[in-house]
CSV table of C-alpha atoms in Angstrom, one decimal:
chain,number,residue,atom,x,y,z
A,1,MET,CA,0.0,0.0,0.0
A,2,PHE,CA,2.7,2.4,1.0
A,3,ASN,CA,4.7,1.5,-2.0
A,4,ARG,CA,1.9,2.4,-4.3
A,5,ILE,CA,1.3,5.7,-2.6
A,6,PHE,CA,5.0,6.6,-2.8
A,7,ARG,CA,5.1,5.8,-6.6
A,8,ILE,CA,2.0,7.9,-7.2
A,9,MET,CA,3.5,10.8,-5.3
A,10,PHE,CA,6.8,10.4,-7.3
A,11,ALA,CA,4.8,10.3,-10.6
A,12,VAL,CA,3.1,13.6,-9.6
A,13,ILE,CA,6.5,15.2,-9.0
A,14,GLY,CA,7.6,13.9,-12.4
A,15,ALA,CA,4.5,15.4,-14.1
A,16,ILE,CA,5.2,18.8,-12.5
A,17,LEU,CA,8.8,18.7,-13.6
A,18,GLY,CA,7.7,17.6,-17.1
A,19,ILE,CA,5.5,20.7,-17.5
A,20,SER,CA,8.4,22.9,-16.3
A,21,VAL,CA,10.8,21.3,-18.8
A,22,ILE,CA,8.3,21.8,-21.7
A,23,LYS,CA,7.9,25.5,-20.7
A,24,LEU,CA,11.7,25.9,-20.5
A,25,ILE,CA,12.2,24.3,-23.9
A,26,LEU,CA,9.6,26.5,-25.6
A,27,SER,CA,11.2,29.6,-24.1
A,28,VAL,CA,14.7,28.6,-25.2
A,29,VAL,CA,13.6,27.7,-28.8
A,30,ALA,CA,11.4,30.8,-28.9
A,31,ILE,CA,8.5,29.1,-30.5
A,32,THR,CA,5.1,30.9,-30.3
A,33,ILE,CA,2.1,28.6,-30.2
A,34,ASP,CA,-1.2,30.3,-30.9
A,35,SER,CA,-3.4,27.2,-30.5
A,36,SER,CA,-4.3,26.7,-26.8
A,37,ILE,CA,-5.3,23.2,-27.5
A,38,PHE,CA,-1.9,22.3,-29.0
A,39,LEU,CA,-0.2,24.0,-26.0
A,40,ILE,CA,-2.2,22.0,-23.6
A,41,THR,CA,-1.5,18.8,-25.5
A,42,ILE,CA,2.2,19.4,-25.4
A,43,ASN,CA,2.1,20.1,-21.7
A,44,VAL,CA,0.0,17.0,-21.0
A,45,LEU,CA,2.3,14.8,-23.1
A,46,GLY,CA,5.4,16.1,-21.3
A,47,ALA,CA,3.7,15.6,-18.0
A,48,LEU,CA,2.8,12.0,-18.9
A,49,ILE,CA,6.3,11.1,-20.2
A,50,PHE,CA,7.9,12.4,-17.0
A,51,ALA,CA,5.2,10.9,-14.8
A,52,VAL,CA,5.7,7.4,-16.3
A,53,LEU,CA,9.5,7.7,-16.1
A,54,PHE,CA,9.4,8.8,-12.5
A,55,TYR,CA,6.8,6.1,-11.7
A,56,PHE,CA,9.1,3.3,-12.8
A,57,LEU,CA,12.2,4.8,-11.3
A,58,SER,CA,10.3,5.1,-8.0
A,59,GLY,CA,10.2,1.3,-7.7
A,60,VAL,CA,14.0,1.1,-7.6
A,61,ILE,CA,14.2,4.1,-5.2
A,62,PHE,CA,11.5,2.7,-2.9
A,63,THR,CA,13.4,-0.7,-2.7
A,64,LYS,CA,16.6,1.0,-1.7
A,65,MET,CA,14.8,3.3,0.8
A,66,GLU,CA,13.1,0.3,2.4
A,67,ASP,CA,16.5,-1.5,2.8
A,68,ASN,CA,18.0,1.6,4.3
A,69,PHE,CA,15.0,2.0,6.7
A,70,LYS,CA,15.5,-1.6,7.9
A,71,LYS,CA,19.1,-0.9,8.6
A,72,LEU,CA,18.1,2.3,10.3
A,73,GLU,CA,15.7,0.4,12.6
A,74,LYS,CA,18.5,-2.1,13.5
A,75,TYR,CA,20.8,0.9,14.2
A,76,LEU,CA,18.3,2.6,16.4
A,77,ASP,CA,17.4,-0.6,18.2
A,78,GLN,CA,21.1,-0.9,19.3
A,79,MET,CA,21.3,2.7,20.5
A,80,PRO,CA,20.5,3.7,24.1
A,81,PRO,CA,17.2,5.7,24.5
A,82,MET,CA,19.1,8.9,25.6
A,83,THR,CA,21.2,8.8,22.4
A,84,VAL,CA,18.0,8.5,20.3
A,85,ALA,CA,16.4,11.4,22.1
A,86,ILE,CA,19.4,13.6,21.6
A,87,GLY,CA,19.5,12.6,17.9
A,88,ILE,CA,15.9,13.6,17.5
A,89,SER,CA,16.6,17.0,19.1
A,90,GLY,CA,19.4,17.4,16.6
A,91,LEU,CA,17.1,16.5,13.8
A,92,ILE,CA,14.6,19.2,14.9
A,93,VAL,CA,17.4,21.8,15.2
A,94,GLY,CA,18.5,20.9,11.6
A,95,LEU,CA,14.9,21.3,10.3
A,96,ILE,CA,14.6,24.7,12.0
A,97,LEU,CA,17.9,25.8,10.3
A,98,ALA,CA,16.6,24.5,7.0
A,99,PHE,CA,13.4,26.5,7.4
A,100,LEU,CA,15.4,29.7,8.0
A,101,ALA,CA,17.8,28.9,5.1
A,102,THR,CA,15.0,28.1,2.6
A,103,ARG,CA,12.7,31.0,3.5
A,104,PRO,CA,14.2,33.4,1.0
A,105,LEU,CA,14.0,30.8,-1.7
A,106,THR,CA,10.2,30.6,-1.5
A,107,SER,CA,9.9,34.2,-2.8
A,108,LEU,CA,12.2,33.6,-5.8
A,109,THR,CA,10.8,32.7,-9.2
A,110,LEU,CA,12.3,32.2,-12.6
A,111,PRO,CA,10.7,33.1,-15.9
A,112,ILE,CA,8.5,30.5,-17.4
A,113,VAL,CA,9.3,27.7,-14.9
A,114,GLY,CA,8.2,29.7,-11.8
A,115,ASN,CA,9.5,28.6,-8.4
A,116,SER,CA,9.3,24.8,-8.9
A,117,ILE,CA,13.1,24.5,-9.1
A,118,PHE,CA,13.4,26.3,-5.8
A,119,VAL,CA,10.8,24.0,-4.2
A,120,LEU,CA,12.9,21.0,-5.1
A,121,LEU,CA,16.1,22.8,-3.8
A,122,SER,CA,14.3,23.5,-0.5
A,123,ILE,CA,13.4,19.8,-0.1
A,124,ILE,CA,17.0,18.8,-0.6
A,125,ILE,CA,18.1,21.4,1.9
A,126,TYR,CA,15.5,20.1,4.5
A,127,VAL,CA,16.8,16.5,4.1
A,128,GLY,CA,20.4,17.5,4.2
A,129,PHE,CA,20.1,19.8,7.3
A,130,GLY,CA,17.9,17.2,9.1
A,131,LEU,CA,20.4,14.4,8.5
A,132,LEU,CA,23.3,16.6,9.5
A,133,GLY,CA,21.6,17.6,12.8
A,134,TRP,CA,20.8,14.0,13.6
A,135,ARG,CA,24.4,12.8,12.8
A,136,ILE,CA,26.1,15.5,14.9
A,137,ALA,CA,23.8,15.0,17.9
A,138,SER,CA,23.9,11.2,17.9
A,139,ARG,CA,27.6,11.0,17.4
A,140,TYR,CA,28.3,13.2,20.4
A,141,PRO,CA,25.6,12.3,22.9
A,142,ASP,CA,27.8,13.4,25.8
A,143,LYS,CA,29.0,16.6,24.3
A,144,TYR,CA,25.9,17.8,22.4
A,145,PRO,CA,23.9,19.0,25.5
A,146,GLN,CA,26.9,21.0,26.7
A,147,LEU,CA,26.4,23.3,23.7
A,148,PHE,CA,23.6,24.9,25.6
A,149,GLN,CA,25.5,25.3,28.9
A,150,LYS,CA,27.3,28.6,29.3
A,151,VAL,CA,29.3,27.4,32.3
A,152,LYS,CA,31.2,24.8,30.2
A,153,ASP,CA,33.4,25.7,27.3
A,154,VAL,CA,33.4,22.5,25.2
A,155,LYS,CA,35.2,22.4,21.9
A,156,LEU,CA,34.1,19.7,19.5
A,157,THR,CA,37.0,18.2,17.7
A,158,LYS,CA,36.9,17.0,14.1
A,159,THR,CA,37.3,13.4,15.2
A,160,LYS,CA,35.3,11.3,17.6
A,161,SER,CA,38.4,10.3,19.6
A,162,ILE,CA,38.5,11.4,23.3
A,163,ASN,CA,41.8,12.2,25.0
A,164,GLN,CA,43.0,10.4,28.1
A,165,SER,CA,42.6,13.6,30.2
A,166,GLU,CA,38.8,13.7,29.3
A,167,ILE,CA,38.1,10.3,30.7
A,168,SER,CA,38.2,9.6,34.4
A,169,LYS,CA,39.9,6.4,35.6
A,170,ASP,CA,37.5,3.8,37.0
A,171,ASN,CA,38.9,0.5,38.4
A,172,LEU,CA,35.3,-1.0,38.5
A,173,LEU,CA,34.8,-0.3,34.7
A,174,LYS,CA,34.6,-3.3,32.5
A,175,VAL,CA,34.6,-3.0,28.7
A,176,ILE,CA,33.1,-6.0,26.9
A,177,ASP,CA,34.7,-7.6,23.9
A,178,THR,CA,32.8,-9.1,20.9
A,179,SER,CA,33.9,-12.6,21.8
A,180,VAL,CA,32.1,-12.4,25.2
A,181,LEU,CA,28.8,-11.2,23.7
A,182,ILE,CA,28.9,-14.1,21.1
A,183,ASP,CA,29.8,-16.6,23.9
A,184,GLY,CA,26.7,-15.6,25.8
A,185,ARG,CA,27.7,-16.9,29.3
A,186,ILE,CA,28.1,-13.4,30.5
A,187,LEU,CA,24.3,-13.3,31.0
A,188,ASP,CA,24.5,-16.1,33.6
A,189,ILE,CA,27.4,-14.4,35.4
A,190,ILE,CA,25.5,-11.1,35.6
A,191,LYS,CA,22.3,-12.8,36.9
A,192,ILE,CA,24.2,-14.4,39.8
A,193,ASN,CA,25.6,-11.0,40.8
A,194,PHE,CA,29.3,-11.9,40.4
A,195,LEU,CA,30.0,-8.6,38.6
A,196,GLU,CA,30.2,-5.1,40.1
A,197,GLY,CA,30.7,-1.7,38.6
A,198,LYS,CA,29.8,-0.4,35.2
A,199,LEU,CA,29.7,-2.5,32.1
A,200,VAL,CA,30.7,-0.7,28.9
A,201,ILE,CA,30.0,-1.8,25.3
A,202,PRO,CA,31.7,0.5,22.8
A,203,GLU,CA,29.8,1.3,19.6
A,204,PHE,CA,32.7,-0.1,17.5
A,205,VAL,CA,32.1,-3.5,19.2
A,206,LEU,CA,28.4,-3.2,18.1
A,207,GLU,CA,29.5,-2.3,14.6
A,208,GLU,CA,31.7,-5.4,14.5
A,209,LEU,CA,28.8,-7.6,15.7
A,210,GLN,CA,26.6,-6.0,13.0
A,211,HIS,CA,29.2,-6.9,10.3
A,212,ILE,CA,29.3,-10.5,11.6
A,213,ALA,CA,25.5,-10.7,11.6
A,214,ASP,CA,25.4,-9.5,8.0
A,215,SER,CA,28.0,-12.1,6.9
A,216,PRO,CA,27.1,-14.4,4.0
A,217,ASP,CA,28.5,-17.3,6.0
A,218,ASP,CA,25.7,-19.0,7.9
A,219,LEU,CA,27.8,-19.8,11.0
A,220,LYS,CA,29.2,-16.3,11.3
A,221,ARG,CA,25.7,-14.8,10.8
A,222,GLU,CA,24.2,-16.9,13.6
A,223,ARG,CA,27.1,-15.9,15.9
A,224,GLY,CA,26.6,-12.3,15.2
A,225,ARG,CA,22.9,-12.5,15.8
A,226,ARG,CA,23.4,-14.3,19.1
A,227,GLY,CA,25.8,-11.5,20.2
A,228,LEU,CA,23.2,-8.8,19.3
A,229,ASP,CA,20.5,-10.8,21.2
A,230,VAL,CA,22.8,-10.9,24.3
A,231,VAL,CA,23.2,-7.1,24.1
A,232,LYS,CA,19.4,-6.8,24.0
A,233,GLU,CA,19.0,-9.0,27.1
A,234,ILE,CA,21.6,-7.0,29.0
A,235,LYS,CA,19.9,-3.7,28.1
A,236,LYS,CA,16.5,-5.1,29.3
A,237,ASP,CA,17.8,-5.7,32.8
A,238,ARG,CA,17.5,-2.4,34.6
A,239,ASP,CA,19.6,-3.6,37.5
A,240,ILE,CA,22.6,-3.7,35.2
A,241,ASN,CA,24.7,-0.6,35.1
A,242,LEU,CA,25.3,-0.6,31.3
A,243,GLU,CA,26.7,2.1,29.1
A,244,ILE,CA,26.9,2.1,25.3
A,245,SER,CA,30.0,4.3,24.7
A,246,SER,CA,30.4,6.4,21.6
A,247,VAL,CA,34.1,6.8,22.2
A,248,ASP,CA,36.0,5.9,19.0
A,249,TYR,CA,39.5,6.0,17.7
A,250,PRO,CA,39.3,6.7,14.0
A,251,ASP,CA,43.1,6.4,13.5
A,252,ILE,CA,43.0,2.8,14.8
A,253,LYS,CA,41.5,0.2,12.4
A,254,GLU,CA,41.5,-3.0,14.5
A,255,VAL,CA,38.7,-3.5,17.1
A,256,ASP,CA,41.1,-5.3,19.5
A,257,SER,CA,43.5,-2.3,19.3
A,258,LYS,CA,40.6,0.1,20.0
A,259,LEU,CA,39.6,-2.0,23.1
A,260,LEU,CA,43.2,-1.9,24.4
A,261,LYS,CA,43.4,1.9,23.9
A,262,TYR,CA,40.0,2.4,25.6
A,263,ALA,CA,41.1,0.3,28.6
A,264,GLN,CA,44.4,2.3,28.9
A,265,ASP,CA,42.5,5.6,28.8
A,266,THR,CA,39.8,4.7,31.3
A,267,GLY,CA,41.6,2.1,33.5
A,268,ALA,CA,38.9,-0.4,32.6
A,269,LYS,CA,39.2,-4.1,32.7
A,270,ILE,CA,38.7,-6.0,29.4
A,271,PHE,CA,36.1,-8.8,29.4
A,272,THR,CA,37.2,-11.2,26.7
A,273,ASN,CA,37.5,-14.8,25.6
A,274,ASP,CA,40.0,-13.9,22.8
A,275,TYR,CA,43.3,-15.7,23.5
A,276,ASN,CA,45.5,-13.3,21.5
A,277,LEU,CA,43.8,-10.2,23.0
A,278,ASN,CA,44.3,-11.7,26.4
A,279,LYS,CA,48.0,-12.1,25.8
A,280,VAL,CA,48.5,-8.6,24.4
A,281,ALA,CA,46.6,-7.1,27.3
A,282,ASP,CA,48.8,-8.9,29.8
A,283,VAL,CA,51.9,-7.5,28.1
A,284,GLN,CA,50.5,-4.0,28.3
A,285,GLY,CA,49.5,-4.4,32.0
A,286,ILE,CA,45.8,-4.3,31.4
A,287,THR,CA,43.6,-6.5,33.6
A,288,VAL,CA,41.7,-9.2,31.7
A,289,LEU,CA,38.5,-11.0,32.8
A,290,ASN,CA,38.4,-14.3,30.8
A,291,ILE,CA,35.3,-16.4,31.1
A,292,ASN,CA,37.2,-19.5,30.0
A,293,ASP,CA,39.7,-19.0,32.8
A,294,LEU,CA,36.9,-18.6,35.2
A,295,ALA,CA,35.2,-21.8,34.0
A,296,ASN,CA,38.5,-23.7,34.4
A,297,ALA,CA,39.1,-22.3,37.9
A,298,LEU,CA,35.7,-23.6,39.0
A,299,LYS,CA,36.2,-27.1,37.8
A,300,THR,CA,36.4,-29.9,40.4
A,301,LYS,CA,39.7,-30.1,42.3
A,302,VAL,CA,40.8,-33.7,43.0
A,303,LEU,CA,44.0,-35.3,44.4
A,304,PRO,CA,45.4,-38.7,43.9
A,305,GLY,CA,43.9,-41.2,46.4
A,306,GLU,CA,40.5,-39.5,46.5
A,307,SER,CA,37.3,-41.5,45.7
A,308,MET,CA,34.7,-40.5,43.2
A,309,GLU,CA,31.7,-42.1,41.4
A,310,ILE,CA,31.7,-42.1,37.6
A,311,GLU,CA,29.7,-43.5,34.8
A,312,VAL,CA,31.7,-45.1,32.1
A,313,ILE,CA,30.1,-44.1,28.8
A,314,LYS,CA,32.6,-45.0,26.0
A,315,GLU,CA,35.8,-46.7,25.1
A,316,GLY,CA,39.1,-44.8,25.6
A,317,LYS,CA,41.9,-44.3,23.0
A,318,SER,CA,44.3,-46.7,24.8
A,319,ARG,CA,43.8,-50.4,25.2
A,320,ASN,CA,41.1,-51.4,27.7
A,321,GLN,CA,40.5,-47.8,28.8
A,322,GLY,CA,37.0,-46.5,29.6
A,323,VAL,CA,36.0,-42.8,29.6
A,324,GLY,CA,33.5,-40.8,31.6
A,325,TYR,CA,32.9,-37.2,32.4
A,326,LEU,CA,32.2,-35.1,35.5
A,327,GLU,CA,29.3,-32.6,35.6
A,328,ASP,CA,31.6,-29.7,34.6
A,329,GLY,CA,32.8,-31.6,31.5
A,330,THR,CA,36.2,-32.8,32.9
A,331,MET,CA,37.3,-36.1,31.2
A,332,VAL,CA,37.8,-39.1,33.5
A,333,VAL,CA,39.9,-42.0,32.1
A,334,VAL,CA,39.2,-45.3,33.8
A,335,GLU,CA,42.1,-47.8,33.6
A,336,ASP,CA,41.0,-51.3,32.5
A,337,GLY,CA,37.4,-49.9,32.3
A,338,LYS,CA,36.4,-51.0,28.8
A,339,HIS,CA,34.3,-53.8,30.1
A,340,LEU,CA,32.5,-51.4,32.5
A,341,ILE,CA,30.9,-49.2,29.8
A,342,GLY,CA,27.3,-48.3,30.8
A,343,GLN,CA,27.9,-48.8,34.6
A,344,HIS,CA,28.2,-46.5,37.5
A,345,ILE,CA,31.3,-47.4,39.5
A,346,ARG,CA,33.3,-46.3,42.5
A,347,THR,CA,36.9,-45.3,41.6
A,348,THR,CA,40.1,-44.0,43.1
A,349,VAL,CA,42.0,-41.1,41.5
A,350,THR,CA,45.5,-42.2,40.5
A,351,SER,CA,46.8,-39.0,38.7
A,352,VAL,CA,45.6,-35.7,37.3
A,353,LEU,CA,47.0,-34.3,34.0
A,354,GLN,CA,46.5,-30.6,33.0
A,355,THR,CA,46.7,-30.1,29.2
A,356,SER,CA,46.1,-27.1,26.9
A,357,ALA,CA,42.7,-28.7,26.1
A,358,GLY,CA,41.7,-29.0,29.7
A,359,LYS,CA,42.1,-31.3,32.7
A,360,MET,CA,42.1,-35.1,32.5
A,361,ILE,CA,41.7,-37.3,35.6
A,362,PHE,CA,42.9,-40.9,35.6
A,363,VAL,CA,41.2,-43.3,38.0
A,364,LYS,CA,41.1,-47.0,38.8
A,365,ALA,CA,37.9,-49.0,39.6
A,366,LYS,CA,37.7,-50.1,43.2
A,367,GLU,CA,36.0,-53.3,42.3
C-alpha cells in the first residue's frame, strides 16, 4: 500500500517537472504557439512522459529506501534511549535551520518555470540539514547537551576520539569484547551478581557484531545475531549498570587495538575470551577477565587417592580404557574400564593431568 502511494507521489512530482521542462524548452527555442489546444496537448504529453518515467524509477528508489530504513531500525534498536532522544533533538534543530535557510527561496521565481526549481532545492536542503543535525547530535551524545550550557566551554573536535585527560579512571569499569557477547555466558554471570561496577559496550564493538551478523557465512551470521541478542538481554535488565559508549579512535582500524586503547585511557578491565587479545593485554599491563579461565578455575579439584563415582560411557583411546565425564565436563579416564561401559562405578584417583585442552583425571575402579 505504502509502495503504491509513494510511486504515485513520485509520478506527480515527475509530471510537475515535465511541464516545467516543456515551458523551458519552448522559451529557449522561442516558438510561439497560438493554439491553446496544441499547447495543452504538449504540456500533457510532457507531464505524462515524466510521470511514467518517475513512476518506474520510484520502484527502484523505494526498494533502496526500504532496505535503508530496515538498517536504520536495527541501528536505532542498538542505541540507548538517551542517544536516540538527543539525535531527534538534533534533527529538529536541523529542520529549523533548513526552514530559515529556505525561507528566501520561496519568494524567488524564474521566468516560465516559476518557483518549482526552488521548491525541489528546498526539499534537498531540508533533508540535508535534518540528517546533519541527527548525525552530529547522535555521534556526540555526551557533548551535544553541553552546547547549551554557558558554564562549560566545550570544543568539539573533528574526530570522535577522546583524549585520556577527558576520561576519568575507574577500576570498576569493565569493557566487553565481541567474543564475550557471542559466547553468551556473561548473562548467567550477571544474573548471579558476580559482577560489580559499570559494564561498557563501545559502539565499535556493536558495529563489528553487525558486520558479523550480515556475513554471507551462515555460522558467522548466527554468531553475530546471538551477540546482538545478548546485548538486548543485557539492556533489558534495569539492575545492570550498562553504558553504550560512543568513544571511538578513527586512526585505529582493528577493534582489538581500540579496546586496548580504551582500557588504557579509562583504567577499565577487558572482558574477553579472545586468547590473543588476552596475551597482548597482559603484556600492556591491562587486567583481563576471561570467562574460559573462570570456568577452568571452577572445575572440580581432586587429588590422587580420592574417591569418586563415575559412569563409564565409552571406550578410551588406549587399550582397555574407559571414559566418563564429570558434571563440569572434565574427562575421566578409567584404567581397565572398557568392560565397565554403561555402569556407575566407584573409583580411586591415580593421577591428574593438565593439558592445553583442559584437565584429565585418571582413575582405577575399586571393584
